[in-house]
PDB file of C-alpha atoms in Angstrom:
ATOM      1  CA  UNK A   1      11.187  17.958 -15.456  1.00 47.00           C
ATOM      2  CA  UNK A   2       7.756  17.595 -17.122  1.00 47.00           C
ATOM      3  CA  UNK A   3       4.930  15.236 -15.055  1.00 48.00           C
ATOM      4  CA  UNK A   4       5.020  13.255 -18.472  1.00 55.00           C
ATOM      5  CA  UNK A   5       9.541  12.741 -18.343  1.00 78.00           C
ATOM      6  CA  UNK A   6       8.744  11.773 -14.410  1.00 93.00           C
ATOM      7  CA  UNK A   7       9.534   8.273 -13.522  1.00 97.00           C
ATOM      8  CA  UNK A   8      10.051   7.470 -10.042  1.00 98.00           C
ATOM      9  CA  UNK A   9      11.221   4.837  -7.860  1.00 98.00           C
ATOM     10  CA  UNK A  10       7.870   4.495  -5.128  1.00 98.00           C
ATOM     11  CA  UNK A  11       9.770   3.720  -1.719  1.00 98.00           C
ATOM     12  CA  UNK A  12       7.513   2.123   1.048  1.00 98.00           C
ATOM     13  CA  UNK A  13       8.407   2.291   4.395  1.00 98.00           C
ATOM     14  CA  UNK A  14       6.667   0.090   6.761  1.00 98.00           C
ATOM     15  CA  UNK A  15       6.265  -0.003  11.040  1.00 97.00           C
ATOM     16  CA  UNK A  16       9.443  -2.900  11.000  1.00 98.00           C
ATOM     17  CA  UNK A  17      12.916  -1.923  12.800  1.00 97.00           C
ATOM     18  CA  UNK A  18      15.247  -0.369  10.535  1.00 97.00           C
ATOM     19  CA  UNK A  19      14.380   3.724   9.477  1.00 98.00           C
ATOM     20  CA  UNK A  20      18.113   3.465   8.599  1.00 98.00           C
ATOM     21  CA  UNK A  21      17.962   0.978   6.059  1.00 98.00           C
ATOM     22  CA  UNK A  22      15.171   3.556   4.579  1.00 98.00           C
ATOM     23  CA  UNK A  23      17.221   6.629   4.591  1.00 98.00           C
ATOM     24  CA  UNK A  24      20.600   4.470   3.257  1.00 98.00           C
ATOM     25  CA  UNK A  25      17.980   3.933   0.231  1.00 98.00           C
ATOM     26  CA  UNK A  26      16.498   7.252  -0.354  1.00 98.00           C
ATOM     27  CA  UNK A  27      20.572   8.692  -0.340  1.00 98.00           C
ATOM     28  CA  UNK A  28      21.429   6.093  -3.027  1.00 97.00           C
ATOM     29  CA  UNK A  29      18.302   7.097  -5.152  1.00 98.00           C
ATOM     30  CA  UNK A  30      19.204  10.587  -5.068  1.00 97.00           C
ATOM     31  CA  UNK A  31      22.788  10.359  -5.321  1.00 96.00           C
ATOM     32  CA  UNK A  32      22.184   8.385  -8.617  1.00 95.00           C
ATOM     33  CA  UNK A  33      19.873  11.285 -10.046  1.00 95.00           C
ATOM     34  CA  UNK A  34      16.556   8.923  -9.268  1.00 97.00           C
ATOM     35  CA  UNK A  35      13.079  10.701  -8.599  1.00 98.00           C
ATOM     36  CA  UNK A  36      11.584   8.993  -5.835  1.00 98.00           C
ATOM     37  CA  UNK A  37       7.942   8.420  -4.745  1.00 98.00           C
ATOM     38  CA  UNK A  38       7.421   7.632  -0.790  1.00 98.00           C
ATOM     39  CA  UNK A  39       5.340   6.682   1.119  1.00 98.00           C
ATOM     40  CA  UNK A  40       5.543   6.243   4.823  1.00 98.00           C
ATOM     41  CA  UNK A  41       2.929   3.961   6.787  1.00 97.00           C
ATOM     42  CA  UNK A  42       1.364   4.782   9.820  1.00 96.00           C
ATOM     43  CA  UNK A  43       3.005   2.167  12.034  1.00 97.00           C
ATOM     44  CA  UNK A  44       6.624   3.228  10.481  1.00 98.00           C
ATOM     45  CA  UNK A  45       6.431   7.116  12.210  1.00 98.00           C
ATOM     46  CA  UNK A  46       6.059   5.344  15.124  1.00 97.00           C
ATOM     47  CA  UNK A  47       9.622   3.702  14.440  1.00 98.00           C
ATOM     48  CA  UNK A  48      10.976   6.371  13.416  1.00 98.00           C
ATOM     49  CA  UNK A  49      10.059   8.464  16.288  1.00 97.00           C
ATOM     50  CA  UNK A  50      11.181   5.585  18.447  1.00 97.00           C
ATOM     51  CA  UNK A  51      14.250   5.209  16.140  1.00 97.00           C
ATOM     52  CA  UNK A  52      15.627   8.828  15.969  1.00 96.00           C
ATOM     53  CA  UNK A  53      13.265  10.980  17.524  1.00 96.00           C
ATOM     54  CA  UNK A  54      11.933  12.618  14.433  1.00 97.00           C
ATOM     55  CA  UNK A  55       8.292  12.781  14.026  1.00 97.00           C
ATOM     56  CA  UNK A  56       7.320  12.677  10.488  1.00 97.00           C
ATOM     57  CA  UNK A  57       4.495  14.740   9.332  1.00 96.00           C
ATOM     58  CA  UNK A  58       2.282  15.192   6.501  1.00 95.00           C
ATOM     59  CA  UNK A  59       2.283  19.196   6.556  1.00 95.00           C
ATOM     60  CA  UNK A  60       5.978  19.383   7.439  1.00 97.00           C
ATOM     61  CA  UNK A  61       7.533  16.070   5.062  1.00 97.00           C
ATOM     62  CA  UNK A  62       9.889  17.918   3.314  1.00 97.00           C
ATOM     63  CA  UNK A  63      11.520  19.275   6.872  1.00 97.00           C
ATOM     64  CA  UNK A  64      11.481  15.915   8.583  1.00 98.00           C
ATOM     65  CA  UNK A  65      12.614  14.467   5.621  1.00 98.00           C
ATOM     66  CA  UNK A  66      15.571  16.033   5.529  1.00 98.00           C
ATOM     67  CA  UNK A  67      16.587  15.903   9.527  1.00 97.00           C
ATOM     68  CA  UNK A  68      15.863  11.752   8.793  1.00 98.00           C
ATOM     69  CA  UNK A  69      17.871  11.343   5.690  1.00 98.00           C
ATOM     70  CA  UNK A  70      21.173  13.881   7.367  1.00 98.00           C
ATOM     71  CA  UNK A  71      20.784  11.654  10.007  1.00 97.00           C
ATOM     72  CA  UNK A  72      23.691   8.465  10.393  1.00 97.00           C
ATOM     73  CA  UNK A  73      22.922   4.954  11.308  1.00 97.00           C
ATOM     74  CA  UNK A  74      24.688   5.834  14.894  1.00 95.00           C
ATOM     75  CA  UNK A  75      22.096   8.106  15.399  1.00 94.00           C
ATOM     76  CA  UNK A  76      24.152  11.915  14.891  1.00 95.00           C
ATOM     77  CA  UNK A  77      22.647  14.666  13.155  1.00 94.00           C
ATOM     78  CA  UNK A  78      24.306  16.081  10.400  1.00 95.00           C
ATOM     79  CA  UNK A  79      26.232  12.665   9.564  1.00 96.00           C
ATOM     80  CA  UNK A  80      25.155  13.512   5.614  1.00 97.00           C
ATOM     81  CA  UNK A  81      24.397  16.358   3.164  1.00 96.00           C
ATOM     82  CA  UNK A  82      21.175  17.034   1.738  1.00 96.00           C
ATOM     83  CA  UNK A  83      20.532  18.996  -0.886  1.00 94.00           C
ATOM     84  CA  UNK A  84      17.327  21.078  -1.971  1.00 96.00           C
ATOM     85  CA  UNK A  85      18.144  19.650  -5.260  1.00 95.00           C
ATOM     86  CA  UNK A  86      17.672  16.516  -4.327  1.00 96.00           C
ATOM     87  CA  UNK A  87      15.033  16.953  -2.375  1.00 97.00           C
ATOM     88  CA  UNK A  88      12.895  18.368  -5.089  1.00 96.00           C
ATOM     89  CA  UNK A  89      13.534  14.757  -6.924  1.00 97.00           C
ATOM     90  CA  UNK A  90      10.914  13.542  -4.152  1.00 98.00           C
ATOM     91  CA  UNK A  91       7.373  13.592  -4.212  1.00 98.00           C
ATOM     92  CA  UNK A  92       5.413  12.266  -0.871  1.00 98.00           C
ATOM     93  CA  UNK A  93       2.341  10.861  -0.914  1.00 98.00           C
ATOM     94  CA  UNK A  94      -0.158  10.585   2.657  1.00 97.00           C
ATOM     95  CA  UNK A  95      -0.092   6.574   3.608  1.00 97.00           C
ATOM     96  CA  UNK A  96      -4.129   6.952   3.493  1.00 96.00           C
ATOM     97  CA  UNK A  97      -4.346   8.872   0.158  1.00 97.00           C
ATOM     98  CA  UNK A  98      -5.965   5.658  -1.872  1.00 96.00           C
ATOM     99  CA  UNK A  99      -6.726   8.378  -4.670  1.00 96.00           C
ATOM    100  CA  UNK A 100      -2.732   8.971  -4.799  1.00 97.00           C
ATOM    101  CA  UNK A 101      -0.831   8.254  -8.440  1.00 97.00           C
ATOM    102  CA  UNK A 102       0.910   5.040  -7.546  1.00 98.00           C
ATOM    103  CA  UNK A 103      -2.609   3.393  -6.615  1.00 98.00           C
ATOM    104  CA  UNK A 104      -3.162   3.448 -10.423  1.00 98.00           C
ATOM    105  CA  UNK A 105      -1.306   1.349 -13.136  1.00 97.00           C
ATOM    106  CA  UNK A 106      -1.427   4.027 -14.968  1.00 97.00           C
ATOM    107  CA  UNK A 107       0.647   6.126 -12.783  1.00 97.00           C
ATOM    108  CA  UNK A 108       4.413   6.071 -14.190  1.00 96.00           C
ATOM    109  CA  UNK A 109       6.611   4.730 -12.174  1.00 98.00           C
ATOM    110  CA  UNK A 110       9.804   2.452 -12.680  1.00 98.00           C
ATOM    111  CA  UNK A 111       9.122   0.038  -9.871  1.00 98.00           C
ATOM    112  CA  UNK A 112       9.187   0.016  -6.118  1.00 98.00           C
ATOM    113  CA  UNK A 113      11.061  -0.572  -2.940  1.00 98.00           C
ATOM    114  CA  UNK A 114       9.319  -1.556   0.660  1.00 98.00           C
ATOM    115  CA  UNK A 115      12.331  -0.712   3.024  1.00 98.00           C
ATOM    116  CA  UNK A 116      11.960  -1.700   5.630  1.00 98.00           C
ATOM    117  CA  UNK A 117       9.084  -4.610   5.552  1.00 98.00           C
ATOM    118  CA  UNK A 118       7.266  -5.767   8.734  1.00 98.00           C
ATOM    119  CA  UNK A 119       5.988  -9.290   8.285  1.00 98.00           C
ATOM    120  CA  UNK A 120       2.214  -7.624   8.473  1.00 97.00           C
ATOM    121  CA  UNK A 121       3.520  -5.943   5.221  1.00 98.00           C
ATOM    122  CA  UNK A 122       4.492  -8.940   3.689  1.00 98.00           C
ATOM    123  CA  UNK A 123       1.266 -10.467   4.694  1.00 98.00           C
ATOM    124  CA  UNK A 124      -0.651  -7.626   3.307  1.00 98.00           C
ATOM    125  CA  UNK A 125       1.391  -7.580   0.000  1.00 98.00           C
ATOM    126  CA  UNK A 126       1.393 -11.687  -0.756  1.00 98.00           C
ATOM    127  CA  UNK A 127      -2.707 -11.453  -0.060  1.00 97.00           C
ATOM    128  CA  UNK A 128      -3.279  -8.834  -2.258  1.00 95.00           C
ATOM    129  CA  UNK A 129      -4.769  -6.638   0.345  1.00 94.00           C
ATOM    130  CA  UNK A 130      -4.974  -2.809   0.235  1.00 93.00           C
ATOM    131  CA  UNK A 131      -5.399  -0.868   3.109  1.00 95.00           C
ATOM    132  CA  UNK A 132      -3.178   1.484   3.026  1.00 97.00           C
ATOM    133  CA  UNK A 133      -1.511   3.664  -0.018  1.00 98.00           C
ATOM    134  CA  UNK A 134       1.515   1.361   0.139  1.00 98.00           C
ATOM    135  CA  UNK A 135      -0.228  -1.873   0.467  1.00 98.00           C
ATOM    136  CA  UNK A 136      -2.218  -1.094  -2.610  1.00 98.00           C
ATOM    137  CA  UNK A 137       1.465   0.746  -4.337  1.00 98.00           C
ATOM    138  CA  UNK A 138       2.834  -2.805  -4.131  1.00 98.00           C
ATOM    139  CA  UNK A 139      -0.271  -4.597  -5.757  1.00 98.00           C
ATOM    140  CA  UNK A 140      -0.096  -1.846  -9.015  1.00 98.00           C
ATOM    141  CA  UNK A 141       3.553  -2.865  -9.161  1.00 98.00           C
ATOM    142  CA  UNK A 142       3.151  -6.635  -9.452  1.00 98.00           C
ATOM    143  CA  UNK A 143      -0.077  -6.527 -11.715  1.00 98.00           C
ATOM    144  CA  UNK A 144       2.081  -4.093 -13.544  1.00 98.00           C
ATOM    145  CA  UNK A 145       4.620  -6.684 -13.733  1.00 98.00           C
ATOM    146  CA  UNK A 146       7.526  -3.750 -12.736  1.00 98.00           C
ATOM    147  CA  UNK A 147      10.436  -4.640 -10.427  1.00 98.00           C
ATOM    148  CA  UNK A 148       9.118  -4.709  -6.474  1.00 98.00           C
ATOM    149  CA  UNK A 149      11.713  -4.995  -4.625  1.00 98.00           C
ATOM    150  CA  UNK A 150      10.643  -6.193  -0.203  1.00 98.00           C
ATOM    151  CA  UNK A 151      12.957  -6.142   2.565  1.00 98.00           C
ATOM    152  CA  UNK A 152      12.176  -7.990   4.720  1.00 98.00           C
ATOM    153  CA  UNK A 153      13.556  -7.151   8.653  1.00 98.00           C
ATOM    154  CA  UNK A 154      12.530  -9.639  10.901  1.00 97.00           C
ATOM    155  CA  UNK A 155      13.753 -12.599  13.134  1.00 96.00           C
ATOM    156  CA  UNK A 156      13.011 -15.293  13.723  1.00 97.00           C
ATOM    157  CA  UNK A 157      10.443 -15.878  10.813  1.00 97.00           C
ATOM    158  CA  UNK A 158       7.244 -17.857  11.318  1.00 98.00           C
ATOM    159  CA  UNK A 159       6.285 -20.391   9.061  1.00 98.00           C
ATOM    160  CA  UNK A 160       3.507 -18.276   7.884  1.00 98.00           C
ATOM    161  CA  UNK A 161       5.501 -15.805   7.496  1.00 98.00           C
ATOM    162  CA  UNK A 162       8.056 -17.780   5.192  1.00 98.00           C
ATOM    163  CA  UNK A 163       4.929 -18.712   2.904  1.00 98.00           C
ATOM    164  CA  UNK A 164       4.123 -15.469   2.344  1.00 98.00           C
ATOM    165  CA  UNK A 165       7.693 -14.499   1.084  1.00 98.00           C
ATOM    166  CA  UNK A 166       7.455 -17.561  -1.377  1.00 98.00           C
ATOM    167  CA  UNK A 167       4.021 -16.389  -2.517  1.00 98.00           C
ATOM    168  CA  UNK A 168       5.928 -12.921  -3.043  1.00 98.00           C
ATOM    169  CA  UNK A 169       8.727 -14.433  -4.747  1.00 98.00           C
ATOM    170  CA  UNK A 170       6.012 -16.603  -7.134  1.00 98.00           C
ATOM    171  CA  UNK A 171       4.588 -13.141  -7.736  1.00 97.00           C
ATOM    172  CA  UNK A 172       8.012 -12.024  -8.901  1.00 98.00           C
ATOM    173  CA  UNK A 173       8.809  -9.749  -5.770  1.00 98.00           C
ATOM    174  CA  UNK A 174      13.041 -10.207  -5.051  1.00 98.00           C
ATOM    175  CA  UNK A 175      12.640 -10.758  -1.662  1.00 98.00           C
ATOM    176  CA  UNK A 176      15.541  -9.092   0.506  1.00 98.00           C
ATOM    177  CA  UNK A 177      16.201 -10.274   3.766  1.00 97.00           C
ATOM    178  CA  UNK A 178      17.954  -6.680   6.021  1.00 97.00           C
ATOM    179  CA  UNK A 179      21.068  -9.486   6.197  1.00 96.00           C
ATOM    180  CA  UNK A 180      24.087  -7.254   6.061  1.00 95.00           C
ATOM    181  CA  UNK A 181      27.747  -8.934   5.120  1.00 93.00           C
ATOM    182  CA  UNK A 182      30.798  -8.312   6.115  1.00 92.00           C
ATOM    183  CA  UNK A 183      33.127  -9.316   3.856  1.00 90.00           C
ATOM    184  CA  UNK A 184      32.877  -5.893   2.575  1.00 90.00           C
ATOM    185  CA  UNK A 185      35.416  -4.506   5.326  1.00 88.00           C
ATOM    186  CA  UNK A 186      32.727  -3.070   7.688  1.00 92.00           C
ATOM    187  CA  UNK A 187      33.988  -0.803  10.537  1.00 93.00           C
ATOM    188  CA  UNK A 188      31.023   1.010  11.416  1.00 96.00           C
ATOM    189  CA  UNK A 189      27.436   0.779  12.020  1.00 97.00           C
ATOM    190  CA  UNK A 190      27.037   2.571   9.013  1.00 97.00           C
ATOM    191  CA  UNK A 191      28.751   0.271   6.645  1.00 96.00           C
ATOM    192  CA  UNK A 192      26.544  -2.732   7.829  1.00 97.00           C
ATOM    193  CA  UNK A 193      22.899  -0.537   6.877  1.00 97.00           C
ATOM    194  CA  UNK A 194      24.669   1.049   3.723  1.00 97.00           C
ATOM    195  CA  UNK A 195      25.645  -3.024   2.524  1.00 97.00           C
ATOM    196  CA  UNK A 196      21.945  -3.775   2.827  1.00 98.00           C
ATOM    197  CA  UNK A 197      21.203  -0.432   0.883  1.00 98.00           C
ATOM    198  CA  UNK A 198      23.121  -1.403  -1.751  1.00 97.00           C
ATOM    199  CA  UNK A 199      21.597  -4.940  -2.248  1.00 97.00           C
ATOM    200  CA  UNK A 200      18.277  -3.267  -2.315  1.00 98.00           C
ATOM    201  CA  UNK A 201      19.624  -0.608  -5.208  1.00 98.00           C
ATOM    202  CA  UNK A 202      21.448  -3.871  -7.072  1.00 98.00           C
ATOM    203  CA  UNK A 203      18.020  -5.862  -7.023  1.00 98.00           C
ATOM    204  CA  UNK A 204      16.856  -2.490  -8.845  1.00 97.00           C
ATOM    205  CA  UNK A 205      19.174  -1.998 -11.043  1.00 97.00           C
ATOM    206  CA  UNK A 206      20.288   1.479  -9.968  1.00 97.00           C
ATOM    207  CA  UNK A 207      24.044   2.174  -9.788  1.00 96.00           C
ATOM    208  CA  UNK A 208      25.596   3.080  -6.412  1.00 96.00           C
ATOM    209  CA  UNK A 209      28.607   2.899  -4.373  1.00 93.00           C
ATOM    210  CA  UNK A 210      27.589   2.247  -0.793  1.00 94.00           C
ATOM    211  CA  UNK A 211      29.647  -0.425  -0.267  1.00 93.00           C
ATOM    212  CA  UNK A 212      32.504  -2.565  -1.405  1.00 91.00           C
ATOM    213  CA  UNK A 213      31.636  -5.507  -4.318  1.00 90.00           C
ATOM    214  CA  UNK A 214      33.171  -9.030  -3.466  1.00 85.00           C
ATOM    215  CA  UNK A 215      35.897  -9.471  -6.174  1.00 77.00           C
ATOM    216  CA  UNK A 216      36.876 -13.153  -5.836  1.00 82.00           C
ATOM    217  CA  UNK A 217      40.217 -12.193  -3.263  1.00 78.00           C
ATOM    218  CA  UNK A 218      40.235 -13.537   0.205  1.00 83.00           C
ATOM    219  CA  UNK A 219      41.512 -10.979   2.396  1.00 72.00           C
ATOM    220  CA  UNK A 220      39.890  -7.722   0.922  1.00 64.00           C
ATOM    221  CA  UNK A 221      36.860  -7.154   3.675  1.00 63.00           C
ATOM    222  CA  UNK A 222      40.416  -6.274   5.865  1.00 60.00           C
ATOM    223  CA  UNK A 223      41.720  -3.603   3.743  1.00 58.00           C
ATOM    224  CA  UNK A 224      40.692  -0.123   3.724  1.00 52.00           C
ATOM    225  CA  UNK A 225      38.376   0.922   0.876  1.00 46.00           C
ATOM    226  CA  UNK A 226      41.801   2.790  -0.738  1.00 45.00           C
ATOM    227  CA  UNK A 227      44.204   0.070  -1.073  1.00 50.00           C
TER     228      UNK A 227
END
């Protein structure tokens, strides 16, 4: 694939809880053939370190990648397949590089995801701020007027904090609260991070199949996904 045929998806991942709701992301992006553009913040290695033990790092991203994204909700290794195809579909870019491609409008990209988002994110983001790579990602993508996509893992929320979603959502941001559902028919940890996943990849517009679409019968969150 030629630089010029390259679209990505940029996914942000920021210092909230919730590396799982980031890897249950990245999966769906790949499985659906999407290039992918991330960018992990300072304060979010420090979750994820916390989270499963895996230190991300610049010179090794492709390698910790990998462990992260094989890696189930419940914590054991090996939980998913990752292929070097579908690795080569993602492109990672140094939280402090402000000379990266998504810091420019100009960069192609189709939109971008901020999975999970600390409420200093979405402080950051609603005042326009850029002080980090994906702080200033997320400002291209609204001035660009391309789909941004922020959500938000917190509780409780602060009234500051709730203006700063509308002021997102004015922007044109979908705001995403990590809420998972469970009409769906979860039975496992993973099925609870996989439905937020999915909302995330539905507010994109990418196809997926992490979890199981309300269809207007009571009773169907209680039946296996094969009846």
């Amino acid at each position: 694939m030629t630089h010029q045929q390259r679209r990505p998806w940029i996914v942000g991942v920021s210092g909230a809880s919730g590396t799982p709701f980031a890897a249950a992301v990245l999966r769906g992006l790949l499985a659906g053939g999407e290039s992918v553009d991330l960018v992990v913040s300072r304060a979010s290695r420090l979750t994820l370190l916390d989270e499963t033990g895996i230190a991300f790092r610049d010179g090794h991203w492709r390698e910790d990648l990998r462990c992260w994204l094989e890696r189930g909700a419940d914590g054991k290794s090996g939980t998913f397949a990752v292929g070097d195809a579908e690795l080569e579909r993602v492109r990672h870019w140094p939280a402090g590089d402000l000379a990266a491609g998504p810091s420019s409008g100009s960069y192609p990209a189709k939109g971008m995801l901020i999975v999970p988002a600390s409420t200093a994110c979405v402080a950051g983001v609603a005042l326009g701020l850029s002080k980090d790579l994906l702080q200033r990602a997320a400002s291209v993508t609204l001035k660009e007027r391309r789909p941004l996509v922020v959500a938000v893992r917190e509780t409780p929320l602060s009234g500051q904090t709730l203006k700063q979603m509308v002021a997102l959502d004015e922007a044109g941001a979908i705001v995403l609260p990590a809420s998972p559902a469970f009409y769906a028919g979860a039975t496992h940890i993973q099925d609870l991070v996989d439905f937020v996943a999915g909302r995330v990849l539905d507010a994109a517009g990418v196809e997926h199949r992490l979890y199981r679409r309300w269809e207007g019968e009571l009773g169907g969150g209680s039946r296996s996904p094969g009846d």
